[in-house]
Short mmCIF file of N, CA and C in Angstrom, two decimals:
data_model
loop_
_atom_site.label_atom_id
_atom_site.label_comp_id
_atom_site.label_asym_id
_atom_site.label_seq_id
_atom_site.Cartn_x
_atom_site.Cartn_y
_atom_site.Cartn_z
N UNK A 24 44.91 17.25 -11.48
CA UNK A 24 44.10 16.04 -11.13
C UNK A 24 42.38 16.03 -11.17
N UNK A 25 41.80 15.09 -11.35
CA UNK A 25 40.41 14.95 -11.64
C UNK A 25 39.99 13.91 -10.49
N UNK A 26 38.91 14.62 -9.84
CA UNK A 26 38.28 13.51 -8.85
C UNK A 26 37.48 12.35 -9.32
N UNK A 27 37.51 11.24 -8.63
CA UNK A 27 36.62 9.81 -8.93
C UNK A 27 35.33 10.19 -9.76
N UNK A 28 34.74 11.02 -9.34
CA UNK A 28 33.11 11.27 -9.49
C UNK A 28 33.22 12.30 -10.86
N UNK A 29 34.36 12.76 -11.54
CA UNK A 29 34.33 13.43 -12.59
C UNK A 29 34.70 12.76 -13.69
N UNK A 30 34.17 12.58 -14.66
CA UNK A 30 34.53 12.10 -16.22
C UNK A 30 35.08 13.11 -17.10
N UNK A 31 35.97 12.54 -17.89
CA UNK A 31 36.64 12.96 -19.02
C UNK A 31 36.38 12.87 -20.26
N UNK A 32 35.70 13.71 -20.89
CA UNK A 32 35.17 13.22 -22.32
C UNK A 32 36.50 13.06 -23.26
N UNK A 33 36.05 12.50 -24.36
CA UNK A 33 37.04 12.04 -25.53
C UNK A 33 37.98 13.45 -25.94
N UNK A 34 37.21 14.56 -26.04
CA UNK A 34 37.93 15.87 -26.36
C UNK A 34 38.51 16.47 -25.14
N UNK A 35 38.71 15.91 -24.06
CA UNK A 35 39.39 16.45 -22.82
C UNK A 35 38.41 17.44 -22.05
N UNK A 36 37.32 17.55 -22.52
CA UNK A 36 36.41 18.36 -21.46
C UNK A 36 36.09 17.52 -20.30
N UNK A 37 36.05 18.26 -19.06
CA UNK A 37 35.31 17.61 -18.09
C UNK A 37 33.92 17.43 -17.91
N UNK A 38 33.30 16.52 -17.39
CA UNK A 38 32.05 16.15 -17.57
C UNK A 38 31.60 15.89 -16.09
N UNK A 39 30.27 16.08 -15.47
CA UNK A 39 29.82 16.03 -14.51
C UNK A 39 29.34 14.54 -14.43
N UNK A 40 29.39 13.41 -13.32
CA UNK A 40 28.81 12.30 -13.35
C UNK A 40 27.16 12.21 -13.52
N UNK A 41 26.72 11.32 -14.34
CA UNK A 41 25.21 11.32 -14.31
C UNK A 41 24.32 11.52 -13.02
N UNK A 42 23.55 12.14 -13.05
CA UNK A 42 22.79 12.64 -11.72
C UNK A 42 22.16 11.26 -11.46
N UNK A 43 21.80 10.22 -12.16
CA UNK A 43 21.07 8.93 -12.12
C UNK A 43 21.92 7.86 -12.50
N UNK A 44 21.60 6.90 -12.22
CA UNK A 44 22.02 5.62 -12.82
C UNK A 44 21.67 5.28 -14.21
N UNK A 45 22.60 4.67 -15.16
CA UNK A 45 22.12 4.48 -16.78
C UNK A 45 21.65 3.23 -16.85
N UNK A 46 20.70 2.98 -17.70
CA UNK A 46 20.35 1.61 -18.12
C UNK A 46 21.53 1.12 -19.09
N UNK A 47 21.53 -0.15 -19.43
CA UNK A 47 22.28 -0.69 -20.31
C UNK A 47 21.68 -1.83 -21.10
N UNK A 48 22.30 -2.34 -22.24
CA UNK A 48 21.86 -3.60 -22.68
C UNK A 48 20.79 -2.94 -23.80
N UNK A 49 19.63 -3.66 -23.88
CA UNK A 49 18.34 -3.36 -24.34
C UNK A 49 17.35 -2.47 -23.56
N UNK A 50 17.32 -2.41 -22.32
CA UNK A 50 16.77 -1.66 -21.58
C UNK A 50 17.06 -0.19 -21.85
N UNK A 51 16.00 0.60 -22.15
CA UNK A 51 15.57 1.92 -22.24
C UNK A 51 15.51 2.84 -21.20
N UNK A 52 15.99 3.95 -20.75
CA UNK A 52 15.79 4.92 -19.86
C UNK A 52 15.59 6.45 -20.36
N UNK A 53 15.20 7.07 -19.54
CA UNK A 53 14.98 8.37 -20.26
C UNK A 53 15.96 9.09 -20.49
N UNK A 54 15.88 9.85 -21.59
CA UNK A 54 16.79 10.85 -22.10
C UNK A 54 17.29 11.88 -21.06
N UNK A 55 18.58 11.50 -21.04
CA UNK A 55 19.65 12.48 -20.27
C UNK A 55 19.26 13.73 -19.96
N UNK A 56 19.46 14.41 -21.24
CA UNK A 56 19.47 15.90 -21.22
C UNK A 56 17.99 16.39 -20.89
N UNK A 57 17.06 15.91 -21.43
CA UNK A 57 15.71 16.01 -21.16
C UNK A 57 15.34 16.09 -19.60
N UNK A 58 15.90 14.86 -18.90
CA UNK A 58 15.55 15.25 -17.72
C UNK A 58 16.26 16.10 -16.91
N UNK A 59 17.58 16.43 -17.06
CA UNK A 59 18.60 17.57 -16.60
C UNK A 59 17.79 18.62 -16.78
N UNK A 60 17.27 19.04 -18.01
CA UNK A 60 16.99 20.37 -18.32
C UNK A 60 15.64 20.55 -17.41
N UNK A 61 14.78 19.55 -17.32
CA UNK A 61 13.77 19.51 -16.47
C UNK A 61 13.84 19.83 -15.03
N UNK A 62 14.74 18.92 -14.50
CA UNK A 62 15.27 19.16 -13.26
C UNK A 62 16.07 20.52 -13.04
N UNK A 63 16.67 21.02 -13.71
CA UNK A 63 17.19 22.31 -13.41
C UNK A 63 16.02 23.41 -13.72
N UNK A 64 15.27 22.96 -14.32
CA UNK A 64 14.20 24.11 -14.52
C UNK A 64 13.21 24.15 -13.13
N UNK A 65 13.39 22.87 -12.74
CA UNK A 65 12.31 23.05 -11.27
C UNK A 65 13.20 23.46 -10.42
N UNK A 66 14.20 23.51 -10.12
CA UNK A 66 15.20 23.75 -9.20
C UNK A 66 15.24 25.28 -9.22
N UNK A 67 15.25 25.88 -10.24
CA UNK A 67 15.28 27.35 -10.38
C UNK A 67 13.89 28.08 -9.97
N UNK A 68 12.94 27.29 -10.61
CA UNK A 68 11.51 27.66 -10.17
C UNK A 68 11.14 27.68 -8.70
N UNK A 69 11.74 26.58 -7.87
CA UNK A 69 11.64 26.42 -6.50
C UNK A 69 12.55 27.48 -5.67
N UNK A 70 13.72 27.37 -6.01
CA UNK A 70 14.51 28.43 -5.30
C UNK A 70 14.17 29.92 -5.64
N UNK A 71 13.69 30.50 -6.99
CA UNK A 71 13.26 31.71 -7.06
C UNK A 71 12.03 32.02 -6.42
N UNK A 72 11.41 30.99 -5.70
CA UNK A 72 9.93 30.99 -5.49
C UNK A 72 8.81 31.41 -6.41
N UNK A 73 9.07 31.11 -7.98
CA UNK A 73 8.29 31.44 -8.92
C UNK A 73 7.33 30.61 -8.88
N UNK A 74 6.01 30.81 -9.88
CA UNK A 74 4.92 30.11 -10.08
C UNK A 74 5.06 29.45 -11.42
N UNK A 75 6.26 29.30 -12.11
CA UNK A 75 6.81 28.89 -13.44
C UNK A 75 6.43 27.39 -13.53
N UNK A 76 6.42 26.81 -12.41
CA UNK A 76 6.35 25.48 -12.36
C UNK A 76 5.26 24.77 -11.07
N UNK A 77 4.44 24.18 -11.21
CA UNK A 77 3.77 23.45 -10.00
C UNK A 77 3.86 22.16 -9.89
N UNK A 78 3.34 21.56 -8.93
CA UNK A 78 3.09 19.89 -8.68
C UNK A 78 2.76 19.30 -9.88
N UNK A 79 1.42 19.94 -10.51
CA UNK A 79 0.81 19.42 -11.45
C UNK A 79 1.71 19.17 -12.74
N UNK A 80 2.76 20.39 -13.05
CA UNK A 80 3.41 20.17 -14.09
C UNK A 80 4.45 18.97 -14.22
N UNK A 81 4.79 18.99 -12.91
CA UNK A 81 6.27 17.70 -12.45
C UNK A 81 5.14 16.29 -12.85
N UNK A 82 3.93 16.33 -12.46
CA UNK A 82 3.20 14.80 -12.73
C UNK A 82 3.11 14.60 -13.93
N UNK A 83 2.98 15.58 -14.87
CA UNK A 83 2.70 15.18 -16.25
C UNK A 83 3.99 15.49 -17.13
N UNK A 84 5.17 15.50 -16.30
CA UNK A 84 6.40 15.38 -17.39
C UNK A 84 6.54 14.11 -18.05
N UNK A 85 7.23 14.25 -19.09
CA UNK A 85 7.51 13.06 -19.71
C UNK A 85 8.92 13.18 -20.52
N UNK A 86 9.24 12.13 -20.97
CA UNK A 86 10.58 12.13 -21.50
C UNK A 86 10.95 11.04 -22.50
N UNK A 87 11.53 11.36 -23.64
CA UNK A 87 11.64 10.19 -24.41
C UNK A 87 12.61 9.04 -23.90
N UNK A 88 12.34 7.76 -24.56
CA UNK A 88 13.07 6.85 -23.93
C UNK A 88 14.10 6.24 -25.17
N UNK A 89 15.52 6.51 -24.26
CA UNK A 89 16.55 5.80 -25.28
C UNK A 89 17.52 4.96 -24.44
N UNK A 90 18.37 4.50 -25.44
CA UNK A 90 19.34 3.81 -25.19
C UNK A 90 20.12 4.40 -23.87
N UNK A 91 20.89 3.64 -23.01
CA UNK A 91 21.95 4.38 -22.06
C UNK A 91 21.19 5.78 -21.60
N UNK A 92 19.87 5.76 -21.11
CA UNK A 92 19.12 6.79 -20.77
C UNK A 92 19.12 6.51 -18.95
N UNK A 93 18.56 7.51 -18.34
CA UNK A 93 18.59 7.52 -16.80
C UNK A 93 17.68 6.35 -16.47
N UNK A 94 17.76 5.60 -15.41
CA UNK A 94 17.02 4.73 -14.96
C UNK A 94 15.71 5.09 -14.45
N UNK A 95 14.39 4.72 -15.23
CA UNK A 95 13.19 5.36 -14.92
C UNK A 95 12.94 5.06 -13.62
N UNK A 96 12.89 4.23 -12.68
CA UNK A 96 12.32 4.33 -11.75
C UNK A 96 13.17 5.26 -10.70
N UNK A 97 14.56 5.78 -10.84
CA UNK A 97 15.19 6.52 -10.10
C UNK A 97 14.39 7.88 -10.44
N UNK A 98 14.32 8.36 -11.72
CA UNK A 98 14.07 9.73 -11.96
C UNK A 98 12.37 9.92 -11.51
N UNK A 99 11.56 8.66 -11.81
CA UNK A 99 10.28 8.80 -11.07
C UNK A 99 10.23 9.33 -9.79
N UNK A 100 11.19 8.51 -8.93
CA UNK A 100 11.32 8.63 -7.34
C UNK A 100 11.43 10.35 -7.33
N UNK A 101 12.60 10.37 -7.79
CA UNK A 101 13.19 11.90 -7.90
C UNK A 101 11.99 13.20 -8.27
N UNK A 102 11.24 12.68 -9.06
CA UNK A 102 10.11 13.67 -9.88
C UNK A 102 8.83 13.68 -8.48
N UNK A 103 8.84 12.63 -7.80
CA UNK A 103 7.78 12.53 -6.75
C UNK A 103 8.28 13.45 -5.49
N UNK A 104 9.44 13.48 -5.21
CA UNK A 104 10.06 14.21 -4.54
C UNK A 104 9.98 15.62 -4.66
N UNK A 105 10.12 16.29 -5.78
CA UNK A 105 9.89 17.42 -6.65
C UNK A 105 8.63 17.85 -6.08
N UNK A 106 7.60 16.87 -6.73
CA UNK A 106 6.24 17.19 -6.78
C UNK A 106 5.68 17.50 -5.41
N UNK A 107 6.09 16.80 -4.31
CA UNK A 107 5.92 16.87 -2.94
C UNK A 107 6.27 18.23 -2.65
N UNK A 108 7.76 18.62 -3.05
CA UNK A 108 8.19 19.72 -2.44
C UNK A 108 7.32 21.09 -3.00
N UNK A 109 6.91 20.75 -4.03
CA UNK A 109 6.30 22.12 -4.74
C UNK A 109 4.62 21.82 -4.51
N UNK A 110 4.16 21.14 -4.10
CA UNK A 110 2.86 20.90 -3.24
C UNK A 110 3.01 21.65 -2.10
N UNK A 111 3.80 21.11 -1.18
CA UNK A 111 3.95 21.74 0.18
C UNK A 111 4.17 23.03 0.10
N UNK A 112 4.93 23.80 -1.08
CA UNK A 112 5.20 25.13 -1.05
C UNK A 112 3.95 25.93 -1.36
N UNK A 113 3.10 25.19 -2.30
CA UNK A 113 1.55 25.63 -2.64
C UNK A 113 0.83 25.85 -1.29
N UNK A 114 0.74 24.65 -0.70
CA UNK A 114 -0.07 24.62 0.48
C UNK A 114 0.62 25.89 1.39
N UNK A 115 1.64 26.27 1.87
CA UNK A 115 2.13 26.89 2.61
C UNK A 115 1.71 28.48 2.23
N UNK A 116 1.59 28.68 1.04
CA UNK A 116 1.32 30.17 0.57
C UNK A 116 -0.28 30.29 0.63
N UNK A 117 -0.72 29.22 0.24
CA UNK A 117 -2.46 29.39 0.81
C UNK A 117 -2.80 29.64 2.08
N UNK A 118 -1.96 28.82 3.10
CA UNK A 118 -2.25 28.79 4.34
C UNK A 118 -1.80 30.31 4.87
N UNK A 119 -0.77 30.79 4.28
CA UNK A 119 -0.18 32.10 4.69
C UNK A 119 -1.08 33.07 4.49
N UNK A 120 -1.65 33.16 3.10
CA UNK A 120 -2.60 34.21 2.60
C UNK A 120 -3.81 34.18 2.87
N UNK A 121 -4.54 33.04 2.99
CA UNK A 121 -6.10 32.57 3.42
C UNK A 121 -6.10 31.95 4.53
N UNK A 122 -5.35 31.38 5.27
CA UNK A 122 -5.46 30.65 6.32
C UNK A 122 -5.65 29.01 6.33
N UNK A 123 -5.46 28.55 7.38
CA UNK A 123 -5.55 26.88 7.28
C UNK A 123 -6.77 26.48 6.89
N UNK A 124 -7.63 27.38 6.93
CA UNK A 124 -9.22 26.69 7.08
C UNK A 124 -9.53 26.50 5.80
N UNK A 125 -9.21 27.77 4.62
CA UNK A 125 -9.27 27.82 3.38
C UNK A 125 -8.76 26.51 2.59
N UNK A 126 -7.45 26.12 2.99
CA UNK A 126 -6.75 25.14 2.46
C UNK A 126 -7.63 23.66 2.59
N UNK A 127 -8.02 23.71 3.95
CA UNK A 127 -8.68 22.48 4.32
C UNK A 127 -10.18 22.37 3.81
N UNK A 128 -10.75 23.36 3.66
CA UNK A 128 -11.94 23.62 2.99
C UNK A 128 -12.07 23.13 1.35
N UNK A 129 -10.82 23.78 0.67
CA UNK A 129 -10.52 23.18 -0.54
C UNK A 129 -10.55 21.86 -0.83
N UNK A 130 -9.55 21.26 -0.13
CA UNK A 130 -9.13 20.08 0.16
C UNK A 130 -10.40 19.16 0.39
N UNK A 131 -11.20 19.55 1.08
CA UNK A 131 -12.40 18.67 1.30
C UNK A 131 -13.33 18.78 0.47
N UNK A 132 -13.69 19.83 -0.35
CA UNK A 132 -14.44 20.05 -1.50
C UNK A 132 -13.95 19.05 -2.59
N UNK A 133 -12.45 19.06 -2.87
CA UNK A 133 -11.97 18.27 -4.17
C UNK A 133 -11.94 16.93 -3.86
N UNK A 134 -11.88 16.42 -2.51
CA UNK A 134 -12.20 15.11 -2.07
C UNK A 134 -13.53 14.64 -2.31
N UNK A 135 -14.57 15.60 -2.04
CA UNK A 135 -15.96 15.08 -2.41
C UNK A 135 -16.33 15.11 -3.63
N UNK A 136 -15.88 15.71 -4.47
CA UNK A 136 -15.90 15.66 -5.87
C UNK A 136 -15.51 14.35 -6.36
N UNK A 137 -14.30 13.57 -5.99
CA UNK A 137 -13.89 12.54 -6.28
C UNK A 137 -14.63 11.33 -5.56
N UNK A 138 -15.19 11.59 -4.37
CA UNK A 138 -16.12 10.49 -3.72
C UNK A 138 -17.29 10.38 -4.83
N UNK A 139 -17.74 11.56 -5.12
CA UNK A 139 -19.12 11.63 -5.73
C UNK A 139 -18.94 10.81 -7.34
N UNK A 140 -17.62 11.06 -7.95
CA UNK A 140 -17.49 10.48 -9.03
C UNK A 140 -17.42 8.85 -8.89
N UNK A 141 -16.67 8.20 -7.67
CA UNK A 141 -16.35 7.02 -7.59
C UNK A 141 -17.63 6.33 -6.87
N UNK A 142 -18.64 7.04 -6.53
CA UNK A 142 -20.01 6.60 -5.99
C UNK A 142 -20.92 5.89 -6.93
N UNK A 143 -20.35 5.96 -8.41
CA UNK A 143 -20.94 5.56 -9.68
C UNK A 143 -20.89 4.03 -9.47
N UNK A 144 -21.72 3.13 -10.16
CA UNK A 144 -21.72 1.82 -9.97
C UNK A 144 -20.24 1.26 -10.64
N UNK A 145 -19.64 0.29 -10.28
CA UNK A 145 -18.61 -0.22 -10.65
C UNK A 145 -19.11 -0.60 -12.18
N UNK A 146 -17.73 -0.59 -13.15
CA UNK A 146 -18.11 -0.80 -14.66
C UNK A 146 -18.58 0.38 -15.24
N UNK A 147 -19.05 1.44 -14.55
CA UNK A 147 -19.50 2.66 -15.00
C UNK A 147 -19.11 3.81 -14.57
N UNK A 148 -17.91 3.66 -13.93
CA UNK A 148 -17.40 4.98 -13.35
C UNK A 148 -17.00 6.12 -14.23
N UNK A 149 -16.33 5.65 -15.42
CA UNK A 149 -15.79 6.55 -16.39
C UNK A 149 -16.56 6.14 -17.96
N UNK A 150 -16.42 7.16 -18.88
CA UNK A 150 -16.63 6.94 -20.14
C UNK A 150 -15.56 5.59 -20.70
N UNK A 151 -16.17 4.93 -21.58
CA UNK A 151 -15.49 3.80 -22.34
C UNK A 151 -15.11 4.21 -23.94
N UNK A 152 -14.18 3.60 -24.04
CA UNK A 152 -13.84 3.84 -25.27
C UNK A 152 -14.26 2.77 -26.26
N UNK A 153 -14.49 2.82 -27.67
CA UNK A 153 -15.24 1.97 -28.38
C UNK A 153 -14.57 0.48 -28.40
N UNK A 154 -15.78 -0.08 -29.16
CA UNK A 154 -15.28 -1.67 -29.20
C UNK A 154 -13.89 -1.78 -29.75
N UNK A 155 -13.55 -1.45 -30.51
CA UNK A 155 -12.33 -1.56 -31.34
C UNK A 155 -11.28 -0.73 -31.03
N UNK A 156 -11.38 -0.10 -29.80
CA UNK A 156 -10.26 0.78 -29.33
C UNK A 156 -10.12 0.32 -27.76
N UNK A 157 -8.83 0.47 -27.45
CA UNK A 157 -8.21 -0.03 -26.30
C UNK A 157 -8.31 1.17 -25.42
N UNK A 158 -8.39 0.77 -24.07
CA UNK A 158 -8.62 1.96 -22.63
C UNK A 158 -8.04 0.89 -21.83
N UNK A 159 -8.19 1.79 -20.40
CA UNK A 159 -7.67 1.09 -19.27
C UNK A 159 -8.52 -0.09 -19.04
N UNK A 160 -7.78 -1.32 -18.30
CA UNK A 160 -8.84 -2.22 -18.11
C UNK A 160 -9.82 -1.91 -16.85
N UNK A 161 -11.12 -2.28 -17.22
CA UNK A 161 -12.03 -1.80 -16.17
C UNK A 161 -11.86 -2.18 -14.80
N UNK A 162 -11.75 -3.56 -14.40
CA UNK A 162 -11.57 -4.22 -13.18
C UNK A 162 -10.53 -3.63 -12.34
N UNK A 163 -9.49 -3.20 -13.24
CA UNK A 163 -8.23 -2.79 -12.30
C UNK A 163 -8.39 -1.30 -12.03
N UNK A 164 -9.07 -0.65 -13.06
CA UNK A 164 -9.19 0.85 -12.55
C UNK A 164 -10.33 0.90 -10.92
N UNK A 165 -11.43 0.07 -11.16
CA UNK A 165 -12.16 0.17 -10.27
C UNK A 165 -11.74 -0.13 -9.07
N UNK A 166 -10.69 -1.28 -9.07
CA UNK A 166 -10.04 -1.84 -7.70
C UNK A 166 -9.04 -0.42 -7.18
N UNK A 167 -8.61 0.33 -7.98
CA UNK A 167 -7.75 1.49 -7.49
C UNK A 167 -8.76 2.39 -6.96
N UNK A 168 -9.83 3.01 -8.06
CA UNK A 168 -10.88 3.68 -7.45
C UNK A 168 -11.37 3.40 -6.22
N UNK A 169 -11.78 2.17 -5.70
CA UNK A 169 -12.56 1.59 -4.44
C UNK A 169 -11.57 1.88 -3.44
N UNK A 170 -10.04 1.61 -3.84
CA UNK A 170 -9.14 2.17 -2.66
C UNK A 170 -9.20 3.67 -2.31
N UNK A 171 -9.15 4.59 -3.32
CA UNK A 171 -9.12 5.77 -3.26
C UNK A 171 -10.30 6.37 -2.45
N UNK A 172 -11.51 5.73 -2.79
CA UNK A 172 -12.61 5.78 -1.79
C UNK A 172 -12.63 5.57 -0.55
N UNK A 173 -11.84 4.42 -0.45
CA UNK A 173 -12.10 4.01 1.32
C UNK A 173 -10.69 4.85 2.15
N UNK A 174 -9.89 5.63 1.09
CA UNK A 174 -8.95 6.45 1.80
C UNK A 174 -9.60 7.68 2.30
N UNK A 175 -10.25 8.29 1.40
CA UNK A 175 -11.04 9.45 1.66
C UNK A 175 -12.47 9.34 2.47
N UNK A 176 -12.87 8.32 2.45
CA UNK A 176 -14.19 8.07 3.24
C UNK A 176 -13.76 7.56 4.66
N UNK A 177 -12.85 6.69 4.59
CA UNK A 177 -12.49 5.75 5.92
C UNK A 177 -11.37 6.10 6.56
N UNK A 178 -10.38 6.66 5.40
CA UNK A 178 -9.01 6.92 6.04
C UNK A 178 -8.16 5.69 6.00
N UNK A 179 -8.33 4.59 5.16
CA UNK A 179 -7.73 3.67 5.00
C UNK A 179 -6.34 4.21 4.44
N UNK A 180 -5.12 3.57 4.65
CA UNK A 180 -3.84 3.84 4.01
C UNK A 180 -3.86 3.94 2.67
N UNK A 181 -3.39 4.87 1.96
CA UNK A 181 -3.15 5.04 0.55
C UNK A 181 -2.17 6.31 0.51
N UNK A 182 -1.06 6.05 -0.34
CA UNK A 182 0.07 7.17 -0.49
C UNK A 182 -0.04 7.69 -2.00
N UNK A 183 0.60 8.87 -2.11
CA UNK A 183 0.62 9.79 -3.33
C UNK A 183 1.71 8.76 -4.09
N UNK A 184 2.62 8.24 -3.59
CA UNK A 184 3.19 7.14 -4.44
C UNK A 184 2.76 5.88 -4.78
N UNK A 185 1.83 5.50 -4.20
CA UNK A 185 1.01 4.30 -4.93
C UNK A 185 0.30 4.49 -6.06
N UNK A 186 -0.28 5.86 -5.73
CA UNK A 186 -1.15 6.30 -7.21
C UNK A 186 -0.31 6.85 -8.26
N UNK A 187 0.97 7.30 -8.02
CA UNK A 187 1.64 7.53 -9.19
C UNK A 187 2.19 6.32 -9.97
N UNK A 188 2.12 5.17 -9.09
CA UNK A 188 2.51 4.14 -9.68
C UNK A 188 1.66 3.24 -10.13
N UNK A 189 0.48 3.87 -10.15
CA UNK A 189 -0.80 2.59 -10.61
C UNK A 189 -0.44 2.82 -12.09
N UNK A 190 -0.84 1.49 -12.81
CA UNK A 190 -0.76 1.14 -14.01
C UNK A 190 -1.64 0.11 -14.34
N UNK A 191 -2.08 0.43 -15.24
CA UNK A 191 -3.40 -0.55 -15.92
C UNK A 191 -2.94 -1.17 -17.28
N UNK A 192 -3.38 -2.41 -17.38
CA UNK A 192 -3.48 -3.05 -18.82
C UNK A 192 -4.40 -2.75 -19.57
N UNK A 193 -4.47 -2.92 -20.80
CA UNK A 193 -5.24 -2.48 -21.53
C UNK A 193 -6.39 -3.37 -22.02
N UNK A 194 -7.59 -2.81 -22.29
CA UNK A 194 -8.64 -3.97 -22.91
C UNK A 194 -9.62 -3.18 -23.89
N UNK A 195 -9.80 -3.90 -25.01
CA UNK A 195 -10.84 -3.26 -25.61
C UNK A 195 -12.15 -2.72 -25.20
N UNK A 196 -12.72 -1.58 -25.55
CA UNK A 196 -13.89 -0.87 -24.69
C UNK A 196 -13.63 -0.41 -23.40
N UNK A 197 -12.11 -0.64 -23.05
CA UNK A 197 -11.81 -0.04 -21.60
C UNK A 197 -12.32 1.24 -21.35
N UNK A 198 -12.05 1.83 -20.14
CA UNK A 198 -12.06 3.22 -19.49
C UNK A 198 -11.37 3.93 -20.33
N UNK A 199 -11.80 5.32 -20.71
CA UNK A 199 -10.93 6.19 -21.12
C UNK A 199 -9.54 6.91 -20.42
N UNK A 200 -8.69 6.72 -20.80
CA UNK A 200 -7.22 6.87 -20.24
C UNK A 200 -7.34 8.49 -19.77
N UNK A 201 -7.69 9.33 -20.48
CA UNK A 201 -7.85 10.72 -19.95
C UNK A 201 -8.61 11.07 -18.62
N UNK A 202 -9.81 10.27 -18.70
CA UNK A 202 -10.78 10.53 -17.17
C UNK A 202 -10.18 9.98 -16.17
N UNK A 203 -9.70 8.87 -16.39
CA UNK A 203 -8.92 8.12 -15.20
C UNK A 203 -7.81 8.74 -14.83
N UNK A 204 -6.97 9.10 -15.87
CA UNK A 204 -5.79 9.60 -15.21
C UNK A 204 -5.98 11.23 -14.48
N UNK A 205 -6.89 11.69 -15.11
CA UNK A 205 -7.69 13.32 -14.46
C UNK A 205 -8.00 12.62 -13.00
N UNK A 206 -8.68 11.88 -12.65
CA UNK A 206 -9.17 11.35 -11.09
C UNK A 206 -7.86 10.95 -10.49
N UNK A 207 -7.07 10.30 -10.91
CA UNK A 207 -6.11 9.83 -10.20
C UNK A 207 -5.17 11.09 -9.76
N UNK A 208 -4.91 12.16 -10.79
CA UNK A 208 -4.17 13.48 -10.48
C UNK A 208 -4.72 14.27 -9.41
N UNK A 209 -5.90 14.17 -9.34
CA UNK A 209 -7.05 14.86 -8.49
C UNK A 209 -6.67 14.39 -7.11
N UNK A 210 -7.04 12.91 -6.90
CA UNK A 210 -6.73 12.27 -5.62
C UNK A 210 -5.30 12.29 -5.15
N UNK A 211 -4.13 12.35 -5.89
CA UNK A 211 -2.79 12.89 -5.67
C UNK A 211 -2.79 14.11 -5.19
N UNK A 212 -3.60 15.00 -5.77
CA UNK A 212 -3.63 16.65 -5.25
C UNK A 212 -3.93 16.49 -3.89
N UNK A 213 -5.15 15.97 -3.66
CA UNK A 213 -5.93 15.57 -2.14
C UNK A 213 -5.06 14.98 -1.09
N UNK A 214 -4.23 14.08 -1.82
CA UNK A 214 -3.17 13.29 -0.81
C UNK A 214 -2.15 14.37 -0.17
N UNK A 215 -1.64 15.12 -1.27
CA UNK A 215 -0.32 16.01 -0.99
C UNK A 215 -0.98 17.42 -0.08
N UNK A 216 -2.19 17.50 -0.44
CA UNK A 216 -2.54 18.70 0.35
C UNK A 216 -2.83 18.22 2.02
N UNK A 217 -3.46 17.03 2.42
CA UNK A 217 -3.50 16.82 3.72
C UNK A 217 -2.24 16.03 4.23
N UNK A 218 -1.08 15.95 3.80
CA UNK A 218 -0.09 15.51 4.35
C UNK A 218 0.34 16.25 5.37
#
């Protein structure tokens, strides 16, 4: 007898249920095998206490979009939890080896670098693409940058999840994506460091 949560393939092989909800119709989702493989590697790295995979690796993970794939929002939420766990482990390691003061000092230094960058005048905070090339919409990036600065300087609420979910429309002559993404990643690192 097969339980309700186990599926039987056409060839009679028993398959585990999908780890996440599946998309249907025209909606595309993350490639199931790619996600499963990545999460298995993350679990192995975490459980073995290996340095093979870190929070930054999880943040930049990407998967092909396919029909009948995993629902993107569910996978992204799970990846956020994995990133949080790996960041907490990294913090614990540094605190154990060098002390809490070293961790706080590093987070403070990282925050100051971000604040210095965001102190530039609006519309000039990042390099721009050419007039015929698309980049991130300047006003939207500046708005998020202002929120980051207020978090770091004044303690206004901002979560890693909000930064992970930040999405910008495109415009000709907009901000260069790689520079904006790097600053957002650094801000997420600081938020995770001080949790």
